[in-house]
Short mmCIF file of C-alpha atoms in Angstrom, two decimals:
data_model
loop_
_atom_site.label_atom_id
_atom_site.label_comp_id
_atom_site.label_asym_id
_atom_site.label_seq_id
_atom_site.Cartn_x
_atom_site.Cartn_y
_atom_site.Cartn_z
CA MET A 1 117.68 130.48 74.70
CA SER A 2 120.66 131.10 77.25
CA LEU A 3 121.25 129.20 80.52
CA ALA A 4 120.36 132.44 82.47
CA ASP A 5 117.03 132.83 80.60
CA ARG A 6 116.05 129.25 81.22
CA LEU A 7 116.76 129.60 84.79
CA GLN A 8 114.54 132.78 84.94
CA LEU A 9 111.66 130.89 83.43
CA VAL A 10 112.01 128.14 86.16
CA ARG A 11 111.85 131.03 88.91
CA ASP A 12 108.86 132.60 87.22
CA ARG A 13 107.15 129.37 87.12
CA ASP A 14 107.75 128.67 90.77
CA THR A 15 106.48 132.12 91.89
CA SER A 16 103.65 132.68 89.62
CA PRO A 17 100.07 131.43 90.43
CA PRO A 18 98.80 128.36 89.04
CA ARG A 19 96.92 128.91 85.49
CA GLY A 20 93.14 129.53 86.14
CA ALA A 21 93.48 130.33 89.75
CA PRO A 22 91.26 133.03 91.17
CA VAL A 23 92.87 136.40 91.74
CA GLU A 24 92.43 138.02 95.19
CA ARG A 25 91.10 141.66 95.18
CA ALA A 26 91.13 144.14 98.04
CA GLY A 27 88.37 143.91 100.51
CA ASP A 28 87.61 140.22 99.12
CA GLN A 29 87.40 137.52 102.14
CA PRO A 30 90.28 135.12 101.51
CA ALA A 31 88.88 131.86 99.88
CA PRO A 32 89.46 128.88 102.06
CA ARG A 33 92.77 127.13 101.06
CA ALA A 34 93.23 123.41 100.79
CA ALA A 35 95.93 122.16 103.20
CA ALA A 36 99.38 122.55 101.63
CA PRO A 37 100.87 119.36 100.38
CA ARG A 38 103.48 117.72 102.85
CA PRO A 39 106.86 118.76 101.52
CA ARG A 40 109.29 115.98 100.38
CA VAL A 41 111.72 115.16 103.14
CA GLY A 42 115.18 116.38 102.22
CA ARG A 43 114.12 118.07 99.01
CA ASP A 44 117.28 119.17 97.24
CA PRO A 45 117.00 123.12 97.04
CA PHE A 46 119.22 122.90 93.80
CA ALA A 47 117.14 120.39 91.94
CA ASP A 48 116.04 122.64 89.20
CA LEU A 49 119.38 124.08 88.78
CA LYS A 50 120.94 120.68 88.83
CA ARG A 51 118.48 119.58 86.01
CA ILE A 52 119.00 122.59 83.66
CA VAL A 53 122.78 122.54 84.24
CA HIS A 54 122.84 118.70 83.52
CA ALA A 55 120.69 119.16 80.38
CA GLU A 56 122.93 121.98 79.05
CA LEU A 57 126.08 119.82 79.77
CA VAL A 58 124.73 116.91 77.95
CA ARG A 59 123.70 119.09 75.00
CA SER A 60 127.17 120.78 74.63
CA LEU A 61 129.17 117.62 75.32
CA GLY A 62 126.79 115.09 73.87
CA PRO A 63 129.28 113.57 71.12
CA LYS A 64 132.25 113.61 73.29
CA LEU A 65 130.54 111.39 75.96
CA TYR A 66 130.37 108.53 73.65
CA ASP A 67 133.60 109.10 71.73
CA ALA A 68 135.51 105.70 71.84
CA ASP A 69 138.75 107.48 71.48
CA THR A 70 138.27 109.43 74.56
CA THR A 71 139.97 107.93 77.68
CA GLN A 72 138.00 108.01 81.02
CA SER A 73 140.27 110.54 82.45
CA GLU A 74 140.07 112.86 79.52
CA LEU A 75 136.18 112.64 79.70
CA GLU A 76 136.39 113.42 83.27
CA GLN A 77 138.53 116.62 82.75
CA GLN A 78 136.07 117.84 80.08
CA VAL A 79 132.99 117.23 81.96
CA ARG A 80 134.47 118.91 85.19
CA ALA A 81 135.79 121.88 82.88
CA ALA A 82 132.15 122.32 81.28
CA LEU A 83 130.42 122.08 84.65
CA GLN A 84 132.53 125.00 86.09
CA VAL A 85 131.45 127.08 83.07
CA ALA A 86 127.79 126.05 83.31
CA VAL A 87 127.58 126.57 87.06
CA ALA A 88 129.40 129.96 86.83
CA ALA A 89 126.93 131.08 84.11
CA THR A 90 124.00 130.76 86.78
CA GLU A 91 123.06 133.99 88.63
CA ARG A 92 121.82 131.99 91.57
CA PRO A 93 124.05 132.99 94.63
CA MET A 94 125.57 129.93 96.33
CA SER A 95 128.28 129.02 98.79
CA GLY A 96 131.52 127.67 97.64
CA THR A 97 130.68 124.41 99.54
CA ASP A 98 127.34 124.32 97.49
CA ARG A 99 129.02 124.93 94.41
CA THR A 100 131.50 122.11 94.98
CA ARG A 101 128.68 119.64 96.00
CA LEU A 102 126.53 120.76 92.82
CA THR A 103 129.50 120.09 90.54
CA GLN A 104 130.25 116.59 92.14
CA GLU A 105 126.69 115.56 91.97
CA ILE A 106 126.31 116.41 88.34
CA ALA A 107 129.49 114.71 87.52
CA ASP A 108 128.51 111.52 89.38
CA ASP A 109 125.40 111.71 87.30
CA ILE A 110 127.19 111.93 83.96
CA LEU A 111 130.17 109.80 84.67
CA GLY A 112 128.89 107.30 87.11
CA TYR A 113 125.49 106.33 88.84
CA GLY A 114 124.20 109.59 90.36
CA PRO A 115 123.19 109.38 93.93
CA LEU A 116 124.60 105.87 94.24
CA GLU A 117 128.18 106.74 93.44
CA PRO A 118 129.59 107.78 97.04
CA PHE A 119 128.00 104.45 98.19
CA LEU A 120 129.60 102.26 95.45
CA SER A 121 132.92 103.81 96.23
CA ASP A 122 132.70 103.22 100.01
CA PRO A 123 134.72 100.04 100.74
CA ALA A 124 132.72 99.70 104.11
CA LEU A 125 129.38 99.06 102.57
CA THR A 126 128.32 95.61 101.32
CA GLU A 127 124.95 96.17 99.78
CA VAL A 128 123.04 99.28 98.33
CA MET A 129 119.26 98.85 97.96
CA VAL A 130 117.07 101.35 96.35
CA ASN A 131 113.44 101.12 97.11
CA GLY A 132 112.20 103.93 94.93
CA PRO A 133 113.57 107.44 93.99
CA GLU A 134 113.61 108.83 97.64
CA ASP A 135 114.13 105.53 99.56
CA ILE A 136 117.82 104.30 99.56
CA TRP A 137 119.18 101.90 102.24
CA VAL A 138 122.89 100.34 102.63
CA GLU A 139 124.23 97.62 104.59
CA ARG A 140 127.18 98.35 106.78
CA ASP A 141 128.68 95.66 109.11
CA GLY A 142 125.59 93.51 108.28
CA HIS A 143 123.13 96.00 109.55
CA LEU A 144 120.78 98.03 107.32
CA THR A 145 120.42 101.76 107.62
CA PRO A 146 118.76 104.43 105.51
CA VAL A 147 120.82 107.21 103.98
CA ASP A 148 120.22 110.94 103.25
CA ALA A 149 120.23 110.58 99.32
CA ALA A 150 117.57 110.47 96.59
CA PHE A 151 117.07 110.49 92.92
CA ALA A 152 115.37 113.59 91.31
CA ASP A 153 112.26 111.42 90.05
CA GLU A 154 111.36 108.14 88.73
CA ALA A 155 112.72 109.08 85.37
CA HIS A 156 116.26 109.82 86.96
CA LEU A 157 116.12 106.36 88.57
CA ARG A 158 115.16 104.63 85.34
CA ARG A 159 118.06 106.47 83.50
CA THR A 160 120.62 105.21 86.10
CA ILE A 161 119.14 101.46 85.69
CA ASP A 162 119.50 101.59 81.85
CA LYS A 163 123.10 103.01 82.27
CA ILE A 164 123.91 99.92 84.49
CA VAL A 165 122.33 97.25 82.52
CA GLY A 166 123.21 98.63 79.05
CA LYS A 167 126.96 98.27 79.72
CA VAL A 168 126.70 94.52 79.98
CA GLY A 169 124.23 94.15 76.95
CA ARG A 170 121.13 93.55 79.15
CA ARG A 171 117.78 95.50 78.79
CA VAL A 172 114.83 96.33 81.12
CA ASP A 173 111.33 97.69 79.90
CA GLU A 174 107.92 96.89 80.40
CA ALA A 175 108.27 93.72 78.40
CA SER A 176 110.99 92.51 80.43
CA PRO A 177 110.57 94.26 83.76
CA MET A 178 113.45 92.19 85.77
CA VAL A 179 117.04 92.24 85.05
CA ASP A 180 120.36 90.73 86.44
CA ALA A 181 123.49 92.71 85.64
CA ARG A 182 126.89 93.71 87.01
CA LEU A 183 129.10 96.57 87.40
CA PRO A 184 132.53 96.78 85.96
CA ASP A 185 134.12 95.76 89.44
CA GLY A 186 131.92 92.69 89.42
CA SER A 187 129.20 93.75 91.87
CA ARG A 188 126.00 91.97 91.16
CA VAL A 189 122.99 94.25 90.26
CA ASN A 190 119.24 93.17 90.23
CA ALA A 191 116.64 95.61 88.95
CA VAL A 192 112.84 95.42 89.00
CA ILE A 193 110.66 98.29 87.44
CA PRO A 194 106.92 99.00 87.14
CA PRO A 195 104.48 97.41 86.71
CA LEU A 196 105.94 94.66 88.81
CA ALA A 197 107.67 97.14 91.27
CA LEU A 198 105.16 99.28 93.02
CA ASP A 199 106.15 102.81 94.43
CA GLY A 200 108.99 103.07 91.85
CA SER A 201 111.83 101.25 90.50
CA LYS A 202 113.93 98.88 92.69
CA ILE A 203 117.74 98.26 92.60
CA THR A 204 119.65 95.86 94.80
CA ILE A 205 123.53 96.04 94.40
CA ARG A 206 125.62 93.41 96.14
CA LYS A 207 129.07 94.92 96.36
CA PHE A 208 132.34 93.15 96.43
CA ALA A 209 135.45 94.20 97.75
CA PRO A 210 137.84 96.03 95.19
CA ASP A 211 140.66 93.44 96.26
CA PRO A 212 139.25 90.04 96.55
CA TYR A 213 139.41 88.51 99.79
CA THR A 214 141.82 85.75 100.52
CA VAL A 215 141.61 82.77 102.86
CA ASP A 216 143.65 84.60 105.34
CA ASP A 217 141.05 87.41 105.37
CA LEU A 218 138.32 85.04 105.94
CA VAL A 219 140.09 83.43 108.90
CA ALA A 220 140.74 86.95 110.37
CA PHE A 221 137.00 87.88 110.02
CA GLY A 222 136.18 84.48 111.77
CA THR A 223 134.26 83.30 108.80
CA LEU A 224 136.09 79.91 109.08
CA SER A 225 138.90 78.58 111.26
CA ALA A 226 142.28 77.92 110.37
CA GLU A 227 141.89 74.12 110.83
CA SER A 228 139.03 74.15 108.37
CA ALA A 229 140.92 76.32 105.95
CA ILE A 230 143.83 73.89 105.71
CA LEU A 231 141.20 71.05 105.03
CA LEU A 232 139.32 72.95 102.42
CA GLU A 233 142.59 73.88 100.60
CA ALA A 234 143.49 70.13 100.63
CA CYS A 235 140.21 69.17 99.21
CA VAL A 236 140.38 71.66 96.37
CA ARG A 237 143.95 70.77 95.57
CA GLY A 238 143.04 66.88 95.82
CA ARG A 239 140.20 67.58 93.12
CA LEU A 240 137.17 66.72 95.38
CA ASN A 241 133.75 68.14 94.38
CA VAL A 242 132.68 70.94 96.71
CA LEU A 243 129.15 72.47 96.98
CA VAL A 244 128.78 75.70 99.04
CA SER A 245 125.22 76.11 100.47
CA GLY A 246 123.62 78.94 102.21
CA GLY A 247 120.90 81.72 102.13
CA THR A 248 120.84 84.72 100.33
CA GLY A 249 123.61 87.29 101.33
CA ALA A 250 125.36 84.54 103.33
CA GLY A 251 128.70 85.05 101.49
CA LYS A 252 128.63 82.01 99.23
CA THR A 253 130.09 83.80 96.25
CA THR A 254 133.02 85.09 98.23
CA THR A 255 133.62 81.65 99.68
CA LEU A 256 133.55 80.10 96.25
CA ASN A 257 136.10 82.78 94.96
CA VAL A 258 138.43 81.87 97.86
CA LEU A 259 138.04 78.19 97.35
CA SER A 260 138.80 78.79 93.55
CA SER A 261 142.02 80.39 94.53
CA PHE A 262 143.47 77.10 95.65
CA ILE A 263 143.25 75.55 92.14
CA PRO A 264 146.78 75.08 90.91
CA HIS A 265 147.76 77.60 88.16
CA ASP A 266 148.65 74.88 85.60
CA GLU A 267 144.89 73.85 85.26
CA ARG A 268 142.27 75.13 82.71
CA ILE A 269 139.39 76.59 84.61
CA VAL A 270 136.06 77.21 82.90
CA THR A 271 133.68 79.43 85.09
CA ILE A 272 129.96 79.66 84.23
CA GLU A 273 127.78 82.41 85.78
CA ASP A 274 124.46 84.37 85.31
CA ALA A 275 126.49 87.61 85.88
CA ALA A 276 130.25 87.24 85.88
CA GLU A 277 131.26 87.82 89.51
CA LEU A 278 134.11 85.38 90.07
CA ARG A 279 137.58 87.06 89.95
CA LEU A 280 140.12 84.28 89.67
CA HIS A 281 143.88 84.95 89.35
CA GLN A 282 144.98 81.85 87.80
CA ASP A 283 146.76 82.03 84.34
CA HIS A 284 144.14 79.86 82.41
CA VAL A 285 140.78 80.78 83.09
CA VAL A 286 137.75 80.81 80.59
CA ARG A 287 134.76 82.89 81.77
CA LEU A 288 131.35 82.10 80.39
CA GLU A 289 128.25 84.13 81.16
CA SER A 290 124.54 83.26 80.35
CA ARG A 291 122.48 85.45 78.10
CA PRO A 292 118.69 86.35 78.32
CA ALA A 293 116.30 86.21 75.51
CA ASN A 294 116.15 89.03 73.12
CA ILE A 295 113.03 91.24 72.84
CA GLU A 296 111.47 88.57 70.48
CA GLY A 297 111.87 86.04 73.02
CA ARG A 298 114.91 84.35 71.14
CA GLY A 299 118.47 83.85 71.72
CA ALA A 300 118.52 82.83 75.30
CA VAL A 301 121.53 80.92 76.55
CA THR A 302 121.15 79.34 79.89
CA ILE A 303 123.47 77.93 82.45
CA ARG A 304 122.56 74.50 81.38
CA ASP A 305 123.55 75.25 77.86
CA LEU A 306 126.94 76.64 78.95
CA VAL A 307 127.60 73.44 81.37
CA ARG A 308 126.88 71.19 78.28
CA ASN A 309 129.31 73.30 76.01
CA SER A 310 131.87 73.58 78.60
CA LEU A 311 132.56 69.81 78.46
CA ARG A 312 133.67 70.27 74.89
CA MET A 313 136.34 72.87 76.04
CA ARG A 314 138.62 70.49 77.78
CA PRO A 315 138.16 71.89 81.15
CA ASP A 316 140.28 70.62 84.22
CA ARG A 317 137.77 72.46 86.52
CA ILE A 318 134.18 73.70 86.18
CA VAL A 319 133.08 76.38 88.49
CA VAL A 320 129.44 77.09 88.35
CA GLY A 321 128.47 80.41 90.23
CA GLU A 322 124.95 78.89 91.14
CA ILE A 323 122.90 75.80 90.55
CA ARG A 324 119.26 76.81 90.35
CA ASP A 325 117.55 74.67 87.65
CA ALA A 326 117.85 71.61 85.48
CA ALA A 327 121.51 72.52 85.03
CA ALA A 328 122.05 70.61 88.22
CA LEU A 329 121.82 67.23 85.96
CA ASP A 330 124.56 68.22 83.64
CA MET A 331 126.76 69.34 86.47
CA LEU A 332 126.26 66.09 88.18
CA GLN A 333 127.19 64.24 85.03
CA ALA A 334 130.28 66.48 84.60
CA MET A 335 131.38 65.49 88.30
CA ASN A 336 130.83 61.89 87.69
CA THR A 337 132.58 61.76 84.21
CA GLY A 338 136.10 62.72 84.85
CA HIS A 339 135.70 66.59 85.66
CA ASP A 340 136.64 66.03 89.46
CA GLY A 341 137.37 69.12 91.45
CA SER A 342 134.14 71.04 90.36
CA LEU A 343 132.80 73.80 92.47
CA SER A 344 129.41 75.27 92.77
CA THR A 345 126.83 77.05 95.06
CA VAL A 346 123.29 76.45 95.89
CA HIS A 347 120.54 78.01 97.98
CA ALA A 348 119.69 75.98 100.99
CA ASN A 349 119.25 75.94 104.87
CA GLY A 350 121.62 73.07 105.52
CA PRO A 351 123.79 70.32 103.93
CA ARG A 352 121.00 67.71 103.55
CA ASP A 353 118.60 70.34 102.40
CA ALA A 354 121.24 71.42 99.85
CA LEU A 355 121.44 67.78 98.37
CA SER A 356 117.53 67.57 98.35
CA ARG A 357 117.62 70.83 96.47
CA VAL A 358 120.09 69.40 93.72
CA GLU A 359 117.77 66.31 93.64
CA THR A 360 114.51 68.31 93.19
CA MET A 361 116.33 70.38 90.40
CA VAL A 362 117.53 67.32 88.57
CA MET A 363 113.95 66.15 88.41
CA MET A 364 113.26 69.57 86.63
CA ALA A 365 115.14 68.16 83.57
CA GLY A 366 112.14 65.99 82.97
CA LEU A 367 113.73 62.77 82.24
CA GLU A 368 111.67 60.71 84.66
CA LEU A 369 114.66 59.18 86.49
CA PRO A 370 114.09 57.09 89.66
CA VAL A 371 114.55 58.96 92.81
CA ARG A 372 117.10 56.34 93.91
CA ALA A 373 119.16 56.82 90.69
CA ILE A 374 119.23 60.44 91.31
CA ARG A 375 120.33 60.08 94.94
CA GLU A 376 123.09 57.79 93.81
CA GLN A 377 124.26 60.37 91.27
CA VAL A 378 124.26 62.92 93.96
CA ALA A 379 126.18 60.85 96.58
CA SER A 380 128.71 59.80 93.95
CA ALA A 381 129.17 63.34 92.46
CA VAL A 382 129.37 65.58 95.54
CA ASP A 383 132.09 65.03 97.95
CA ILE A 384 131.83 68.06 100.59
CA VAL A 385 128.88 70.41 101.39
CA ILE A 386 130.03 73.78 103.17
CA GLN A 387 127.21 75.38 104.84
CA GLN A 388 127.40 79.09 105.38
CA SER A 389 125.13 81.36 107.20
CA ARG A 390 124.63 85.12 108.14
CA LEU A 391 124.17 85.30 111.83
CA LYS A 392 121.90 87.72 113.68
CA ASP A 393 125.07 90.15 114.39
CA GLY A 394 125.45 90.39 110.75
CA SER A 395 128.64 88.28 110.47
CA ARG A 396 128.96 85.69 107.59
CA ARG A 397 130.30 82.36 109.13
CA LEU A 398 130.85 78.93 107.95
CA THR A 399 128.64 76.77 110.23
CA SER A 400 129.32 73.12 108.66
CA VAL A 401 131.74 71.20 106.62
CA THR A 402 130.06 68.03 105.93
CA GLU A 403 131.31 64.92 103.96
CA VAL A 404 129.11 63.16 101.76
CA ALA A 405 129.87 59.54 102.86
CA GLY A 406 127.66 57.36 100.25
CA MET A 407 124.50 55.70 100.47
CA GLU A 408 122.63 53.51 103.02
CA GLY A 409 119.62 52.06 101.57
CA ASP A 410 117.72 54.82 99.99
CA VAL A 411 119.16 57.68 102.07
CA ILE A 412 122.41 59.71 101.45
CA THR A 413 124.79 59.40 104.50
CA LEU A 414 126.28 62.54 105.85
CA GLN A 415 129.20 63.06 108.19
CA GLU A 416 129.80 66.49 109.79
CA VAL A 417 133.61 67.24 110.14
CA PHE A 418 133.50 70.56 111.34
CA ARG A 419 130.57 72.43 113.13
CA PHE A 420 129.94 75.87 114.35
CA ASP A 421 129.83 76.17 118.12
CA TYR A 422 126.90 78.11 119.07
CA SER A 423 127.32 77.38 122.92
CA ALA A 424 129.99 80.05 123.13
CA GLY A 425 127.22 82.64 123.28
CA TRP A 426 127.52 86.27 122.57
CA ASP A 427 129.33 89.13 123.91
CA VAL A 428 127.94 92.40 125.46
CA ASP A 429 127.91 93.95 121.83
CA GLY A 430 125.78 91.03 120.38
CA ARG A 431 128.74 89.64 118.55
CA ALA A 432 128.86 85.84 118.25
CA LEU A 433 131.79 84.25 120.18
CA GLY A 434 131.47 80.84 118.62
CA ARG A 435 133.96 79.44 116.01
CA LEU A 436 134.14 76.46 113.60
CA ARG A 437 135.34 73.38 115.38
CA SER A 438 136.13 69.69 114.63
CA THR A 439 133.72 67.30 115.56
CA GLY A 440 136.47 64.74 116.09
CA LEU A 441 135.54 62.63 113.14
CA ARG A 442 138.15 61.79 110.46
CA PRO A 443 136.50 62.09 107.01
CA ARG A 444 136.68 59.17 104.60
CA PHE A 445 138.03 61.03 101.82
CA LEU A 446 141.46 61.44 103.43
CA GLU A 447 142.72 58.24 101.59
CA ARG A 448 141.58 59.56 98.17
CA LEU A 449 143.34 62.73 99.02
CA ALA A 450 146.71 60.64 99.96
CA GLU A 451 146.27 58.73 96.59
CA ARG A 452 146.55 62.12 94.74
CA ASN A 453 149.60 63.10 96.75
CA VAL A 454 147.75 65.48 98.98
CA HIS A 455 148.30 64.83 102.86
CA VAL A 456 146.22 66.10 105.67
CA ASP A 457 147.57 65.88 109.34
CA PRO A 458 145.21 63.48 111.29
CA MET A 459 145.79 65.90 114.29
CA LEU A 460 143.75 68.42 112.37
CA PHE A 461 140.65 66.75 113.61
CA THR A 462 141.44 66.96 117.17
CA GLY A 463 141.81 70.78 117.38
CA ALA A 464 145.48 70.42 118.01
CA VAL A 465 146.75 72.05 114.82
CA GLN A 466 146.27 75.96 114.67
#
């Protein structure tokens, strides 16, 4: 059947009465009609046409779409040429603008991620959230807004999810309805499908800048101050163990990536993540990624397994994307057994909460360790806790740089070196005016840094150094 015949069938189906419906005759009183269903908001008038052209294109180019010898640019040229022929074969009148839009949307669906493609390529967006086939939101400048875009149906949304997770060797189905994955640029993806997700499948994409942020960028954004940036660079170069704490979406991974950039290029770095997001530019980086269980429930490789294995890989630094389970015990042991300068993140509301969470996660290892022994391990291993928050204006800021000073009795002693100044208030547009300021206290680890030939100007803690 030709493409034109298939289009005619669609038009006939849309205009003919439903099968079994009564036929009205002249003189008959019209039967009472049920209320018409509410039309879908923003329904694409070319939805049927797009579906048919898409199917025809996949049928004609099927083998070429998966040819390993075909480059991405060659594939794009073939798809766009075939699209022009397929669209030209339709008899439906459309303007040049509609024809261009139709061609672009089908190309995005085949070569990219359908309706999400324009948002993923927009550098101003930091998050894309899909709450169902017809409900898409984005985050811009820290604020959530709905967008005028939609998937054709649930099946279309599921195909897009399968395309995303399939590229990194993950799967999502009724037996495993949740998945963490990443896009080729490192952006983080989480997907949940029915039966866990009601009202359609959900996708949450945390985007990362095409060019990773540097410490100068974070200072310009106001995320941290110039003084704190100087101290943090010295801490990383001086091989102190750093824990970045904060809530979801606070910018912990971006800060961890910037801290990692301070590691000297002559050191061997092992990164361990659930989904590889860190982008380090050093010469000697070994990237490891955990693996979920297969369909038979076997073959899982956890963060804890990778941390244990990394100790046999002669690392100078171990960078763990996030500690969230019993891997905390192995990470603490690594920090306490010669692997100084390790970096990681943890979800917590504050520096003390972060250490409490690490303590709780160590207990998850099931070794029945005394609480005091765990706290001594934590106090000995972690040198600095960096707290990061997302303020109500949408900006991400470092709100505290805290030194872990040791133990007093059964309590871990903390000393805040830098603190965010909330007293500065807000401007007329609702933006925070505060910044990270020194508390005036000199950290005790300055002597350890000096022993490693890393020197910090004491005037840094008076606010005199800019």
